[in-house]
Amino acid sequence: LHPKVHGGLLLDRNDEAHATWMKENSVKPIDIVVSNLYPFEKAVAGGADLETAAENIDIGGPSMVRSAAKAALLYDSVLIVTESAQYPEVIKTLNENEGEITAEMRRRYALKAFRRTKEYDSAIVNYLEEN
């Protein structure tokens, strides 16, 4: 978990100490994260062996998704987008709100993000229990 990435997501921009640390360490705030996890479910649906299944387990993606979703809930500062079906709504919202995302959208997408990582982890557990 690189501090320049996760710090840009998880540090409270309104906290003076956090803002100072970000400046001292050249950490830029991140406003939107778009993450498409490795296609684990697709890989195992085709009858993948253990090695192929393991190669398709995303490690960094779920961490970034969870960091962004947590920041959305804690600080209302990050939008996490976890599926391409969300793109049109994000674009429409940005266009209608002068480049801003609503707090309601951040919270709603954070819930979807946590649901996505739960489903992803469940797919991994289910595969391992069955193989």
Tab-separated table of C-alpha atoms in Angstrom:
chain	number	residue	atom	x	y	z
A	1	LEU	CA	0.000	0.000	0.000
A	2	HIS	CA	2.009	2.921	-1.278
A	3	PRO	CA	1.535	6.037	0.882
A	4	LYS	CA	1.391	8.326	-2.142
A	5	VAL	CA	-1.620	6.396	-3.397
A	6	HIS	CA	-3.432	5.410	-0.237
A	7	GLY	CA	-2.445	8.679	1.446
A	8	GLY	CA	-4.024	10.521	-1.475
A	9	LEU	CA	-7.196	8.568	-0.768
A	10	LEU	CA	-7.365	8.215	3.002
A	11	LEU	CA	-5.918	11.368	4.481
A	12	ASP	CA	-8.437	13.941	5.642
A	13	ARG	CA	-7.973	16.985	3.441
A	14	ASN	CA	-9.645	19.167	6.070
A	15	ASP	CA	-7.256	18.087	8.841
A	16	GLU	CA	-4.347	20.531	9.072
A	17	ALA	CA	-1.842	17.847	10.144
A	18	HIS	CA	-2.895	15.592	7.286
A	19	ALA	CA	-2.685	18.454	4.798
A	20	THR	CA	0.806	19.341	6.052
A	21	TRP	CA	1.967	15.728	5.742
A	22	MET	CA	0.576	15.521	2.227
A	23	LYS	CA	2.403	18.694	1.221
A	24	GLU	CA	5.691	17.630	2.863
A	25	ASN	CA	5.539	14.249	1.112
A	26	SER	CA	4.256	15.434	-2.267
A	27	VAL	CA	1.053	13.427	-1.903
A	28	LYS	CA	-1.757	14.651	-4.131
A	29	PRO	CA	-5.398	14.079	-3.259
A	30	ILE	CA	-7.239	11.559	-5.430
A	31	ASP	CA	-10.867	12.393	-6.232
A	32	ILE	CA	-12.017	9.449	-8.353
A	33	VAL	CA	-10.865	5.833	-8.511
A	34	VAL	CA	-11.990	3.561	-11.340
A	35	SER	CA	-11.115	-0.063	-10.690
A	36	ASN	CA	-11.807	-3.144	-12.763
A	37	LEU	CA	-10.646	-6.140	-10.754
A	38	TYR	CA	-8.862	-9.087	-12.372
A	39	PRO	CA	-11.480	-11.326	-13.987
A	40	PHE	CA	-11.390	-14.083	-11.359
A	41	GLU	CA	-15.028	-15.089	-11.771
A	42	LYS	CA	-14.668	-15.326	-15.556
A	43	ALA	CA	-11.457	-17.335	-15.293
A	44	VAL	CA	-12.913	-19.947	-12.953
A	45	ALA	CA	-16.233	-20.129	-14.798
A	46	GLY	CA	-14.292	-21.728	-17.630
A	47	GLY	CA	-12.974	-24.468	-15.349
A	48	ALA	CA	-9.605	-22.930	-14.472
A	49	ASP	CA	-7.010	-24.970	-12.653
A	50	LEU	CA	-5.630	-23.686	-9.341
A	51	GLU	CA	-2.654	-21.924	-10.920
A	52	THR	CA	-4.828	-20.038	-13.419
A	53	ALA	CA	-7.351	-19.197	-10.729
A	54	ALA	CA	-4.624	-17.889	-8.418
A	55	GLU	CA	-3.112	-15.784	-11.223
A	56	ASN	CA	-6.508	-14.105	-11.590
A	57	ILE	CA	-6.817	-13.080	-7.941
A	58	ASP	CA	-6.476	-9.309	-7.770
A	59	ILE	CA	-4.622	-8.067	-4.689
A	60	GLY	CA	-4.035	-4.337	-5.149
A	61	GLY	CA	-7.387	-3.598	-6.774
A	62	PRO	CA	-9.540	-4.624	-3.804
A	63	SER	CA	-7.243	-2.668	-1.458
A	64	MET	CA	-7.613	0.464	-3.551
A	65	VAL	CA	-11.381	-0.055	-3.883
A	66	ARG	CA	-11.729	-0.394	-0.115
A	67	SER	CA	-9.516	2.653	0.575
A	68	ALA	CA	-11.527	4.799	-1.812
A	69	ALA	CA	-14.855	3.568	-0.413
A	70	LYS	CA	-13.676	4.214	3.148
A	71	ALA	CA	-12.639	7.766	2.196
A	72	ALA	CA	-16.053	8.314	0.614
A	73	LEU	CA	-17.688	7.412	3.903
A	74	LEU	CA	-15.250	9.131	6.271
A	75	TYR	CA	-14.449	12.330	4.423
A	76	ASP	CA	-16.863	12.534	1.482
A	77	SER	CA	-13.794	13.021	-0.687
A	78	VAL	CA	-13.468	10.136	-3.155
A	79	LEU	CA	-15.754	8.494	-5.688
A	80	ILE	CA	-15.112	4.801	-6.278
A	81	VAL	CA	-16.329	3.389	-9.587
A	82	THR	CA	-16.257	-0.405	-9.814
A	83	GLU	CA	-18.179	-1.237	-12.981
A	84	SER	CA	-18.427	0.197	-16.473
A	85	ALA	CA	-22.221	0.422	-16.152
A	86	GLN	CA	-21.607	3.316	-13.715
A	87	TYR	CA	-19.708	5.452	-16.247
A	88	PRO	CA	-22.747	7.161	-17.832
A	89	GLU	CA	-24.105	8.276	-14.444
A	90	VAL	CA	-20.685	9.561	-13.368
A	91	ILE	CA	-20.276	11.542	-16.597
A	92	LYS	CA	-23.807	12.930	-16.370
A	93	THR	CA	-23.304	13.967	-12.728
A	94	LEU	CA	-19.984	15.646	-13.487
A	95	ASN	CA	-21.533	17.536	-16.413
A	96	GLU	CA	-24.595	18.630	-14.438
A	97	ASN	CA	-22.665	19.694	-11.318
A	98	GLU	CA	-19.737	21.636	-12.749
A	99	GLY	CA	-17.327	18.739	-12.247
A	100	GLU	CA	-18.511	17.881	-8.745
A	101	ILE	CA	-19.825	14.585	-7.385
A	102	THR	CA	-22.603	14.534	-4.823
A	103	ALA	CA	-22.173	13.096	-1.324
A	104	GLU	CA	-25.159	10.837	-1.979
A	105	MET	CA	-23.449	9.368	-5.030
A	106	ARG	CA	-20.177	8.837	-3.149
A	107	ARG	CA	-21.991	6.934	-0.380
A	108	ARG	CA	-24.069	4.890	-2.827
A	109	TYR	CA	-21.024	3.944	-4.887
A	110	ALA	CA	-19.053	3.149	-1.708
A	111	LEU	CA	-21.728	0.620	-0.781
A	112	LYS	CA	-21.518	-0.880	-4.279
A	113	ALA	CA	-17.736	-1.047	-3.936
A	114	PHE	CA	-17.864	-2.907	-0.631
A	115	ARG	CA	-20.483	-5.221	-2.113
A	116	ARG	CA	-18.203	-5.857	-5.111
A	117	THR	CA	-15.193	-6.756	-2.960
A	118	LYS	CA	-17.410	-9.004	-0.817
A	119	GLU	CA	-18.664	-10.820	-3.917
A	120	TYR	CA	-15.127	-11.059	-5.286
A	121	ASP	CA	-13.773	-12.571	-2.081
A	122	SER	CA	-16.762	-14.913	-1.884
A	123	ALA	CA	-16.038	-16.158	-5.394
A	124	ILE	CA	-12.455	-16.928	-4.379
A	125	VAL	CA	-13.548	-18.755	-1.221
A	126	ASN	CA	-16.209	-20.718	-3.115
A	127	TYR	CA	-13.687	-21.771	-5.755
A	128	LEU	CA	-11.168	-22.904	-3.151
A	129	GLU	CA	-13.772	-24.809	-1.141
A	130	GLU	CA	-14.871	-26.670	-4.264
A	131	ASN	CA	-11.399	-27.448	-5.659
